[in-house]
mmCIF file of C-alpha atoms and ligand atoms in Angstrom:
data_model
loop_
_atom_site.group_PDB
_atom_site.id
_atom_site.type_symbol
_atom_site.label_atom_id
_atom_site.label_comp_id
_atom_site.label_asym_id
_atom_site.label_seq_id
_atom_site.Cartn_x
_atom_site.Cartn_y
_atom_site.Cartn_z
ATOM 1 C CA MET D 1 -11.898 -79.384 -34.012
ATOM 2 C CA THR D 2 -11.980 -82.840 -32.173
ATOM 3 C CA VAL D 3 -13.295 -83.307 -28.735
ATOM 4 C CA TYR D 4 -9.550 -84.210 -27.760
ATOM 5 C CA MET D 5 -8.224 -81.665 -29.315
ATOM 6 C CA ARG D 6 -10.087 -79.283 -27.270
ATOM 7 C CA CYS D 7 -9.505 -81.802 -24.057
ATOM 8 C CA LEU D 8 -5.883 -80.787 -24.365
ATOM 9 C CA LEU D 9 -5.647 -76.942 -25.460
ATOM 10 C CA SER D 10 -7.840 -76.270 -22.159
ATOM 11 C CA LEU D 11 -5.344 -78.267 -20.159
ATOM 12 C CA PHE D 12 -2.795 -76.623 -21.576
ATOM 13 C CA SER D 13 -4.818 -72.824 -20.878
ATOM 14 C CA LEU D 14 -4.812 -74.346 -17.698
ATOM 15 C CA LEU D 15 -1.408 -74.901 -17.364
ATOM 16 C CA ALA D 16 -0.428 -71.360 -17.700
ATOM 17 C CA ALA D 17 -2.719 -69.849 -15.402
ATOM 18 C CA ALA D 18 -1.557 -71.911 -13.576
ATOM 19 C CA LEU D 19 2.031 -71.209 -13.951
ATOM 20 C CA LEU D 20 1.365 -67.539 -14.355
ATOM 21 C CA LEU D 21 -0.226 -68.136 -11.101
ATOM 22 C CA SER D 22 1.974 -68.730 -9.346
ATOM 23 C CA ALA D 23 4.696 -67.041 -10.816
ATOM 24 C CA CYS D 24 2.811 -64.195 -9.470
ATOM 25 C CA ALA D 25 2.922 -65.332 -5.862
ATOM 26 C CA LYS D 26 5.982 -65.332 -5.501
ATOM 27 C CA LYS D 27 6.725 -62.075 -7.513
ATOM 28 C CA LEU D 28 6.804 -59.326 -4.621
ATOM 29 C CA THR D 29 7.230 -55.605 -5.491
ATOM 30 C CA PHE D 30 8.473 -53.622 -2.671
ATOM 31 C CA GLN D 31 8.158 -49.677 -2.949
ATOM 32 C CA GLY D 32 11.493 -50.034 -0.598
ATOM 33 C CA SER D 33 14.709 -51.228 -1.356
ATOM 34 C CA ASP D 34 14.263 -55.271 -2.281
ATOM 35 C CA ILE D 35 17.537 -56.391 0.099
ATOM 36 C CA SER D 36 16.251 -59.762 -0.213
ATOM 37 C CA ASP D 37 20.063 -60.955 -1.670
ATOM 38 C CA SER D 38 21.686 -59.433 0.726
ATOM 39 C CA GLN D 39 22.068 -61.356 3.326
ATOM 40 C CA ILE D 40 22.164 -59.375 6.153
ATOM 41 C CA GLY D 41 20.649 -59.356 9.184
ATOM 42 C CA GLN D 42 21.608 -62.603 11.410
ATOM 43 C CA ASN D 43 20.382 -63.457 15.191
ATOM 44 C CA PHE D 44 20.656 -60.901 18.234
ATOM 45 C CA THR D 45 20.483 -61.349 21.455
ATOM 46 C CA LEU D 46 19.040 -57.529 23.338
ATOM 47 C CA GLN D 47 16.800 -57.148 26.671
ATOM 48 C CA ASP D 48 13.654 -55.446 25.542
ATOM 49 C CA GLN D 49 12.018 -52.679 27.896
ATOM 50 C CA HIS D 50 11.363 -54.942 30.393
ATOM 51 C CA GLY D 51 14.871 -55.758 30.903
ATOM 52 C CA LYS D 52 13.283 -59.538 29.967
ATOM 53 C CA PRO D 53 16.552 -61.331 26.458
ATOM 54 C CA ARG D 54 14.960 -61.054 23.546
ATOM 55 C CA GLN D 55 16.090 -62.740 20.150
ATOM 56 C CA LEU D 56 15.071 -61.849 16.780
ATOM 57 C CA SER D 57 13.984 -65.448 16.703
ATOM 58 C CA ASP D 58 11.785 -64.949 18.755
ATOM 59 C CA PHE D 59 9.928 -62.955 16.445
ATOM 60 C CA GLN D 60 9.633 -66.091 13.713
ATOM 61 C CA GLY D 61 6.182 -66.122 11.594
ATOM 62 C CA LYS D 62 6.087 -62.390 12.455
ATOM 63 C CA VAL D 63 6.983 -59.488 10.373
ATOM 64 C CA VAL D 64 9.722 -57.602 11.427
ATOM 65 C CA VAL D 65 10.344 -53.923 11.426
ATOM 66 C CA LEU D 66 13.669 -53.187 12.579
ATOM 67 C CA PHE D 67 14.967 -49.676 13.356
ATOM 68 C CA PHE D 68 18.016 -48.027 15.039
ATOM 69 C CA GLY D 69 17.343 -45.393 16.883
ATOM 70 C CA TYR D 70 17.835 -43.383 20.632
ATOM 71 C CA THR D 71 15.385 -41.981 22.623
ATOM 72 C CA SER D 72 16.804 -38.716 22.851
ATOM 73 C CA CYS D 73 16.458 -38.056 18.732
ATOM 74 C CA PRO D 74 15.149 -34.855 17.987
ATOM 75 C CA ASP D 75 13.604 -35.993 14.386
ATOM 76 C CA VAL D 76 14.434 -38.898 12.367
ATOM 77 C CA CYS D 77 13.325 -41.568 15.973
ATOM 78 C CA PRO D 78 9.970 -40.030 16.713
ATOM 79 C CA THR D 79 9.032 -39.139 12.912
ATOM 80 C CA THR D 80 10.056 -42.881 11.884
ATOM 81 C CA LEU D 81 7.951 -44.344 14.974
ATOM 82 C CA ALA D 82 4.892 -41.705 14.661
ATOM 83 C CA GLU D 83 5.324 -43.097 10.844
ATOM 84 C CA LEU D 84 4.453 -46.659 11.748
ATOM 85 C CA ARG D 85 2.107 -46.002 14.435
ATOM 86 C CA THR D 86 0.100 -44.508 11.427
ATOM 87 C CA SER D 87 1.390 -48.182 9.085
ATOM 88 C CA MET D 88 -0.300 -50.357 12.215
ATOM 89 C CA GLN D 89 -3.654 -47.943 11.935
ATOM 90 C CA GLN D 90 -3.886 -48.563 8.904
ATOM 91 C CA LEU D 91 -3.026 -52.247 8.573
ATOM 92 C CA GLY D 92 -5.909 -52.446 11.293
ATOM 93 C CA ASP D 93 -6.229 -56.492 12.391
ATOM 94 C CA ALA D 94 -3.166 -58.180 9.979
ATOM 95 C CA ALA D 95 -0.571 -55.285 12.511
ATOM 96 C CA LYS D 96 -1.262 -58.247 15.301
ATOM 97 C CA GLU D 97 1.189 -60.130 12.667
ATOM 98 C CA VAL D 98 3.556 -57.424 12.916
ATOM 99 C CA GLN D 99 6.078 -56.932 15.276
ATOM 100 C CA VAL D 100 7.956 -53.433 15.409
ATOM 101 C CA LEU D 101 11.366 -53.484 17.620
ATOM 102 C CA PHE D 102 13.249 -50.495 18.314
ATOM 103 C CA VAL D 103 16.531 -50.772 18.791
ATOM 104 C CA SER D 104 18.693 -48.672 20.728
ATOM 105 C CA VAL D 105 22.637 -47.274 19.838
ATOM 106 C CA ASP D 106 22.664 -45.192 22.776
ATOM 107 C CA PRO D 107 23.471 -48.127 25.216
ATOM 108 C CA GLU D 108 24.654 -45.052 27.840
ATOM 109 C CA ARG D 109 21.800 -42.738 28.870
ATOM 110 C CA ASP D 110 18.304 -45.290 26.906
ATOM 111 C CA THR D 111 17.615 -47.872 29.928
ATOM 112 C CA PRO D 112 15.215 -49.877 29.354
ATOM 113 C CA GLN D 113 13.134 -47.706 32.146
ATOM 114 C CA LEU D 114 13.450 -45.069 29.598
ATOM 115 C CA LEU D 115 12.841 -47.068 26.523
ATOM 116 C CA ALA D 116 9.431 -47.850 28.234
ATOM 117 C CA GLN D 117 8.510 -44.403 28.814
ATOM 118 C CA TYR D 118 8.889 -43.788 25.141
ATOM 119 C CA VAL D 119 8.849 -46.657 22.904
ATOM 120 C CA PRO D 120 5.299 -47.442 23.365
ATOM 121 C CA ALA D 121 4.133 -44.407 23.727
ATOM 122 C CA PHE D 122 4.279 -44.900 20.054
ATOM 123 C CA ASN D 123 1.723 -48.235 20.113
ATOM 124 C CA PRO D 124 2.233 -50.111 22.820
ATOM 125 C CA SER D 125 2.741 -53.102 20.746
ATOM 126 C CA PHE D 126 6.218 -51.677 19.995
ATOM 127 C CA ILE D 127 9.310 -53.102 21.681
ATOM 128 C CA GLY D 128 12.043 -51.105 22.825
ATOM 129 C CA LEU D 129 15.601 -53.257 22.591
ATOM 130 C CA THR D 130 19.078 -52.154 23.963
ATOM 131 C CA GLY D 131 21.990 -54.101 25.314
ATOM 132 C CA SER D 132 25.525 -53.739 25.699
ATOM 133 C CA LYS D 133 27.670 -51.483 23.859
ATOM 134 C CA ALA D 134 29.152 -54.955 22.920
ATOM 135 C CA GLN D 135 25.876 -56.953 22.151
ATOM 136 C CA ILE D 136 24.501 -53.356 20.306
ATOM 137 C CA ASP D 137 27.584 -53.012 18.032
ATOM 138 C CA GLU D 138 27.025 -56.955 17.278
ATOM 139 C CA THR D 139 23.526 -56.092 15.732
ATOM 140 C CA VAL D 140 24.188 -52.718 13.976
ATOM 141 C CA LYS D 141 26.733 -54.667 12.292
ATOM 142 C CA ALA D 142 25.343 -58.103 11.547
ATOM 143 C CA PHE D 143 22.072 -55.462 9.819
ATOM 144 C CA ARG D 144 25.319 -53.310 8.072
ATOM 145 C CA ALA D 145 24.157 -50.107 9.800
ATOM 146 C CA VAL D 146 26.113 -47.431 11.390
ATOM 147 C CA TYR D 147 26.027 -44.931 14.160
ATOM 148 C CA GLN D 148 28.473 -42.357 15.742
ATOM 149 C CA LYS D 149 28.548 -40.859 19.026
ATOM 150 C CA GLN D 150 28.376 -36.365 18.192
ATOM 151 C CA GLY D 151 29.815 -34.463 20.643
ATOM 152 C CA ASN D 152 31.084 -34.876 24.678
ATOM 153 C CA GLY D 153 29.721 -34.540 27.507
ATOM 154 C CA PRO D 154 25.960 -35.202 28.422
ATOM 155 C CA HIS D 155 24.146 -33.318 25.533
ATOM 156 C CA TYR D 156 25.638 -35.976 22.715
ATOM 157 C CA THR D 157 24.158 -36.981 19.841
ATOM 158 C CA VAL D 158 24.022 -40.355 17.630
ATOM 159 C CA ASP D 159 24.360 -39.992 14.128
ATOM 160 C CA HIS D 160 22.425 -43.366 12.848
ATOM 161 C CA THR D 161 21.558 -45.333 10.229
ATOM 162 C CA ALA D 162 18.076 -44.147 8.973
ATOM 163 C CA GLY D 163 16.567 -46.637 7.545
ATOM 164 C CA THR D 164 14.193 -49.076 8.720
ATOM 165 C CA TYR D 165 14.449 -52.762 7.821
ATOM 166 C CA LEU D 166 11.614 -55.582 6.913
ATOM 167 C CA ILE D 167 12.173 -58.974 7.768
ATOM 168 C CA ASP D 168 9.530 -61.742 6.628
ATOM 169 C CA ARG D 169 8.058 -64.472 8.408
ATOM 170 C CA ASN D 170 11.218 -66.653 8.186
ATOM 171 C CA GLY D 171 13.394 -64.141 9.083
ATOM 172 C CA GLN D 172 15.144 -63.115 6.208
ATOM 173 C CA THR D 173 15.572 -59.152 5.923
ATOM 174 C CA ARG D 174 13.921 -58.117 2.761
ATOM 175 C CA VAL D 175 12.858 -54.471 2.302
ATOM 176 C CA LEU D 176 15.091 -51.190 3.311
ATOM 177 C CA VAL D 177 12.651 -48.258 4.099
ATOM 178 C CA ASN D 178 14.474 -44.782 3.435
ATOM 179 C CA TYR D 179 13.921 -42.051 6.089
ATOM 180 C CA GLY D 180 10.805 -40.170 5.879
ATOM 181 C CA ALA D 181 8.747 -42.420 2.407
ATOM 182 C CA GLY D 182 5.494 -42.635 5.251
ATOM 183 C CA ALA D 183 3.275 -44.465 6.569
ATOM 184 C CA ALA D 184 1.808 -45.947 2.756
ATOM 185 C CA VAL D 185 5.287 -47.443 2.399
ATOM 186 C CA PHE D 186 5.181 -48.917 4.844
ATOM 187 C CA THR D 187 2.259 -50.316 4.491
ATOM 188 C CA HIS D 188 2.124 -51.525 1.461
ATOM 189 C CA ASP D 189 5.138 -53.152 1.692
ATOM 190 C CA ILE D 190 4.671 -55.263 5.061
ATOM 191 C CA ARG D 191 1.424 -56.058 3.537
ATOM 192 C CA GLN D 192 3.713 -57.587 0.565
ATOM 193 C CA LEU D 193 5.603 -59.184 3.185
ATOM 194 C CA LEU D 194 2.352 -60.750 5.283
ATOM 195 C CA GLU D 195 0.475 -61.923 2.187
ATOM 196 C CA GLN D 196 3.718 -63.828 1.090
ATOM 197 C CA MET Q 1 -30.230 -18.229 5.290
ATOM 198 C CA LEU Q 2 -29.214 -17.546 8.696
ATOM 199 C CA LYS Q 3 -28.046 -20.824 8.403
ATOM 200 C CA ALA Q 4 -25.571 -20.468 5.697
ATOM 201 C CA ALA Q 5 -24.438 -17.259 7.407
ATOM 202 C CA PHE Q 6 -23.951 -19.578 10.640
ATOM 203 C CA ALA Q 7 -21.869 -22.249 8.826
ATOM 204 C CA GLY Q 8 -19.880 -18.998 7.474
ATOM 205 C CA ALA Q 9 -19.529 -17.438 10.560
ATOM 206 C CA ALA Q 10 -17.910 -20.690 11.951
ATOM 207 C CA LEU Q 11 -15.979 -21.530 8.546
ATOM 208 C CA LEU Q 12 -13.940 -18.040 9.258
ATOM 209 C CA CYS Q 13 -13.290 -18.900 12.813
ATOM 210 C CA ALA Q 14 -11.830 -22.345 11.963
ATOM 211 C CA THR Q 15 -10.178 -20.168 9.310
ATOM 212 C CA THR Q 16 -8.728 -17.603 11.858
ATOM 213 C CA LEU Q 17 -8.073 -20.164 14.129
ATOM 214 C CA SER Q 18 -5.587 -22.227 12.315
ATOM 215 C CA TYR Q 19 -3.286 -19.366 12.003
ATOM 216 C CA ALA Q 20 -3.796 -18.440 15.274
ATOM 217 C CA HIS Q 21 -0.212 -20.507 16.128
ATOM 218 C CA GLY Q 22 2.022 -17.304 14.673
ATOM 219 C CA PHE Q 23 4.075 -14.534 15.796
ATOM 220 C CA THR Q 24 4.566 -11.188 13.404
ATOM 221 C CA VAL Q 25 6.977 -8.348 14.725
ATOM 222 C CA GLY Q 26 7.949 -6.298 12.274
ATOM 223 C CA ASP Q 27 8.829 -8.121 9.149
ATOM 224 C CA LEU Q 28 9.215 -11.335 9.776
ATOM 225 C CA THR Q 29 6.617 -13.912 10.876
ATOM 226 C CA ILE Q 30 6.745 -16.901 12.504
ATOM 227 C CA GLN Q 31 4.391 -19.586 12.303
ATOM 228 C CA HIS Q 32 3.453 -22.122 13.834
ATOM 229 C CA PRO Q 33 6.394 -22.829 15.992
ATOM 230 C CA TRP Q 34 6.730 -26.789 17.614
ATOM 231 C CA ALA Q 35 8.396 -29.945 19.199
ATOM 232 C CA ARG Q 36 7.482 -32.586 20.144
ATOM 233 C CA ALA Q 37 6.842 -34.222 23.742
ATOM 234 C CA THR Q 38 9.364 -36.005 24.473
ATOM 235 C CA ALA Q 39 10.023 -38.863 27.309
ATOM 236 C CA PRO Q 40 10.243 -37.588 30.690
ATOM 237 C CA ALA Q 41 13.971 -38.750 30.749
ATOM 238 C CA ALA Q 42 15.407 -37.722 27.365
ATOM 239 C CA LYS Q 43 17.742 -35.706 26.746
ATOM 240 C CA ASN Q 44 17.355 -33.457 23.531
ATOM 241 C CA ALA Q 45 14.439 -32.012 21.184
ATOM 242 C CA GLY Q 46 13.973 -30.254 18.226
ATOM 243 C CA ALA Q 47 12.328 -27.125 17.948
ATOM 244 C CA PHE Q 48 10.255 -26.765 13.718
ATOM 245 C CA MET Q 49 8.757 -23.593 12.158
ATOM 246 C CA LEU Q 50 8.218 -22.420 9.005
ATOM 247 C CA ILE Q 51 9.912 -17.990 9.038
ATOM 248 C CA LYS Q 52 8.454 -15.547 6.618
ATOM 249 C CA THR Q 53 9.402 -12.036 5.839
ATOM 250 C CA THR Q 54 8.857 -9.330 4.331
ATOM 251 C CA LYS Q 55 12.451 -8.442 3.593
ATOM 252 C CA ASP Q 56 15.822 -10.195 3.185
ATOM 253 C CA ASP Q 57 17.558 -11.210 6.475
ATOM 254 C CA GLN Q 58 18.788 -13.700 8.190
ATOM 255 C CA LEU Q 59 18.289 -16.255 11.650
ATOM 256 C CA VAL Q 60 21.584 -15.804 12.535
ATOM 257 C CA LYS Q 61 20.966 -16.995 16.947
ATOM 258 C CA VAL Q 62 18.805 -18.937 18.832
ATOM 259 C CA ASP Q 63 18.327 -19.348 22.486
ATOM 260 C CA SER Q 64 15.921 -20.732 25.209
ATOM 261 C CA ASP Q 65 15.755 -21.440 29.336
ATOM 262 C CA ILE Q 66 14.381 -25.493 28.580
ATOM 263 C CA ALA Q 67 17.118 -26.178 27.449
ATOM 264 C CA GLU Q 68 21.321 -25.978 28.914
ATOM 265 C CA LYS Q 69 22.401 -25.621 24.996
ATOM 266 C CA THR Q 70 20.200 -24.765 22.242
ATOM 267 C CA GLU Q 71 21.835 -24.647 18.932
ATOM 268 C CA LEU Q 72 20.318 -23.972 15.154
ATOM 269 C CA HIS Q 73 21.459 -27.801 13.397
ATOM 270 C CA GLU Q 74 20.647 -28.992 9.760
ATOM 271 C CA MET Q 75 20.357 -32.705 8.839
ATOM 272 C CA LYS Q 76 22.041 -34.110 5.651
ATOM 273 C CA MET Q 77 21.658 -37.570 4.722
ATOM 274 C CA ALA Q 78 24.727 -39.373 4.077
ATOM 275 C CA ASP Q 79 25.154 -43.058 3.189
ATOM 276 C CA GLY Q 80 22.045 -43.564 4.880
ATOM 277 C CA VAL Q 81 23.140 -41.771 8.005
ATOM 278 C CA MET Q 82 21.318 -39.017 9.275
ATOM 279 C CA LYS Q 83 24.355 -36.262 10.116
ATOM 280 C CA MET Q 84 23.235 -33.493 12.109
ATOM 281 C CA SER Q 85 25.296 -30.552 12.421
ATOM 282 C CA PRO Q 86 25.247 -26.853 13.993
ATOM 283 C CA ILE Q 87 25.182 -23.768 11.465
ATOM 284 C CA ALA Q 88 26.032 -20.406 12.071
ATOM 285 C CA SER Q 89 22.618 -18.661 10.588
ATOM 286 C CA LEU Q 90 20.174 -19.801 8.668
ATOM 287 C CA PRO Q 91 18.960 -17.264 5.579
ATOM 288 C CA VAL Q 92 15.500 -16.048 5.302
ATOM 289 C CA THR Q 93 14.327 -14.107 2.077
ATOM 290 C CA VAL Q 94 10.999 -13.232 0.660
ATOM 291 C CA ALA Q 95 11.528 -15.812 -1.845
ATOM 292 C CA ALA Q 96 12.068 -18.437 0.431
ATOM 293 C CA PRO Q 97 10.792 -18.599 3.153
ATOM 294 C CA ALA Q 98 12.858 -20.538 6.183
ATOM 295 C CA LYS Q 99 11.570 -23.960 6.804
ATOM 296 C CA LEU Q 100 12.652 -25.895 9.878
ATOM 297 C CA ALA Q 101 11.400 -29.472 9.881
ATOM 298 C CA PRO Q 102 11.676 -32.330 10.390
ATOM 299 C CA GLY Q 103 14.635 -33.865 7.792
ATOM 300 C CA GLY Q 104 15.760 -30.834 7.654
ATOM 301 C CA TYR Q 105 16.578 -27.683 9.610
ATOM 302 C CA HIS Q 106 15.843 -27.540 13.379
ATOM 303 C CA VAL Q 107 16.444 -25.706 16.624
ATOM 304 C CA MET Q 108 18.788 -28.253 18.272
ATOM 305 C CA LEU Q 109 17.503 -28.137 22.477
ATOM 306 C CA LEU Q 110 20.208 -29.989 24.047
ATOM 307 C CA GLY Q 111 20.117 -31.270 27.585
ATOM 308 C CA LEU Q 112 16.810 -30.109 28.682
ATOM 309 C CA LYS Q 113 15.993 -28.711 32.090
ATOM 310 C CA ARG Q 114 12.504 -30.388 32.157
ATOM 311 C CA PRO Q 115 10.688 -32.899 30.031
ATOM 312 C CA LEU Q 116 8.292 -31.257 26.553
ATOM 313 C CA VAL Q 117 4.530 -32.298 28.000
ATOM 314 C CA ALA Q 118 1.614 -32.070 25.451
ATOM 315 C CA GLY Q 119 0.244 -29.236 25.117
ATOM 316 C CA GLU Q 120 2.560 -27.044 27.040
ATOM 317 C CA LYS Q 121 4.324 -24.296 25.563
ATOM 318 C CA PHE Q 122 7.149 -22.511 25.820
ATOM 319 C CA PRO Q 123 9.307 -19.569 25.381
ATOM 320 C CA LEU Q 124 11.710 -19.743 22.760
ATOM 321 C CA LYS Q 125 14.429 -16.287 20.904
ATOM 322 C CA LEU Q 126 15.277 -15.583 17.399
ATOM 323 C CA THR Q 127 17.826 -13.195 16.888
ATOM 324 C CA PHE Q 128 17.701 -12.087 13.062
ATOM 325 C CA ALA Q 129 20.830 -10.138 11.990
ATOM 326 C CA LYS Q 130 17.915 -7.125 10.542
ATOM 327 C CA GLY Q 131 14.599 -8.153 12.537
ATOM 328 C CA GLY Q 132 16.731 -7.994 16.497
ATOM 329 C CA VAL Q 133 15.148 -10.316 18.792
ATOM 330 C CA VAL Q 134 11.745 -12.414 18.150
ATOM 331 C CA GLU Q 135 10.311 -14.271 21.270
ATOM 332 C CA VAL Q 136 8.094 -17.209 20.306
ATOM 333 C CA GLN Q 137 6.084 -19.346 22.467
ATOM 334 C CA VAL Q 138 6.758 -22.865 20.959
ATOM 335 C CA LYS Q 139 4.062 -25.515 21.393
ATOM 336 C CA VAL Q 140 4.327 -28.705 22.466
ATOM 337 C CA GLU Q 141 2.542 -31.450 20.377
ATOM 338 C CA ASP Q 142 1.725 -34.941 21.197
ATOM 339 C CA MET Q 143 5.046 -37.333 20.883
ATOM 340 C CA THR Q 144 3.853 -39.065 18.103
ATOM 341 C CA TYR Q 145 2.565 -35.879 15.959
ATOM 342 C CA GLN Q 146 3.416 -35.362 12.230
ATOM 343 C CA PRO Q 147 2.881 -32.557 10.623
ATOM 344 C CA LYS Q 148 0.444 -32.472 7.725
ATOM 345 C CA ASP Q 149 1.028 -30.165 5.304
ATOM 346 C CA ASP Q 150 5.445 -30.135 5.812
ATOM 347 C CA ALA Q 151 6.242 -33.385 6.538
ATOM 348 C CA HIS Q 152 8.320 -34.078 4.084
ATOM 349 C CA SER Q 153 9.912 -30.578 3.192
ATOM 350 C CA GLY Q 154 13.381 -30.937 3.905
ATOM 351 C CA HIS Q 155 14.386 -33.033 1.641
HETATM 352 CU CU1 CU V 1 19.761 -31.529 15.907
#
């Protein structure tokens, strides 16, 4: 084998390695459902628990975890928020680059004051969002989620989409994590998006 | 030797403690009835527990003074939406204990008269078709509490 050929060969293998690496960097595997191609979730305007207007674009650069719920929710919401709390602990320092948003689907009862009693109790960094019915309906629709008030009088409940959306640093919705998946699934998929 | 005996005794105590929060009446044993603490202005909450029996029975009614309405509920996932609806009764058999856990069945407290505060307990009356009325003390856990052993048993 000539020196020239040997050189060419090593060049090829280098090139192949580089190609392989770049392919790896692009291919993300999620434990939740990959909904990158669905184009769902647009910008919204809602108010946080301090009454401050908030838009999805405010969190650009962070991985956003978005969940629909209500503070009088007996099961799904506290379970999910508790899992996210655990996930933030698992992420450690990287959690600073993650923003959890809890969007209320109960604007009648969930005032910013009530959200302030509830959402940050799980993690001080979590933000609760509410708004007018029209603002909430628009947000729910943008994420192709649903909610439905059940029962009359003051003790009604609200059925709602139980999945959690993961949005990448560029504002693109990437993953839907099903209810009850557990903190480890959140941690895995959030890490994938952080390292992207 | 003495050290080992102490360690053994300590272990025994710990084991006893973990089962301490349970209620046995007749054939029925209700283990760890619990609810999550609620935000001060929240209106509803769920209560969970494990009901074992040595004779097949049915839970037919739930009552409490802490809420305006107390119902037995079932959660079901339909097209990604968690739907909650009242059920008339829940079978408790020797072969299959009744598991009230997140994602499955729960006692629904509608219209809380006061918030549930972590560390407190409140009474809950369970009426069984054969076993009659059993009153348990529901332990209020932290708002962030996640049951370890039966976290996703409701599926
Ligand atoms: Cu319920």
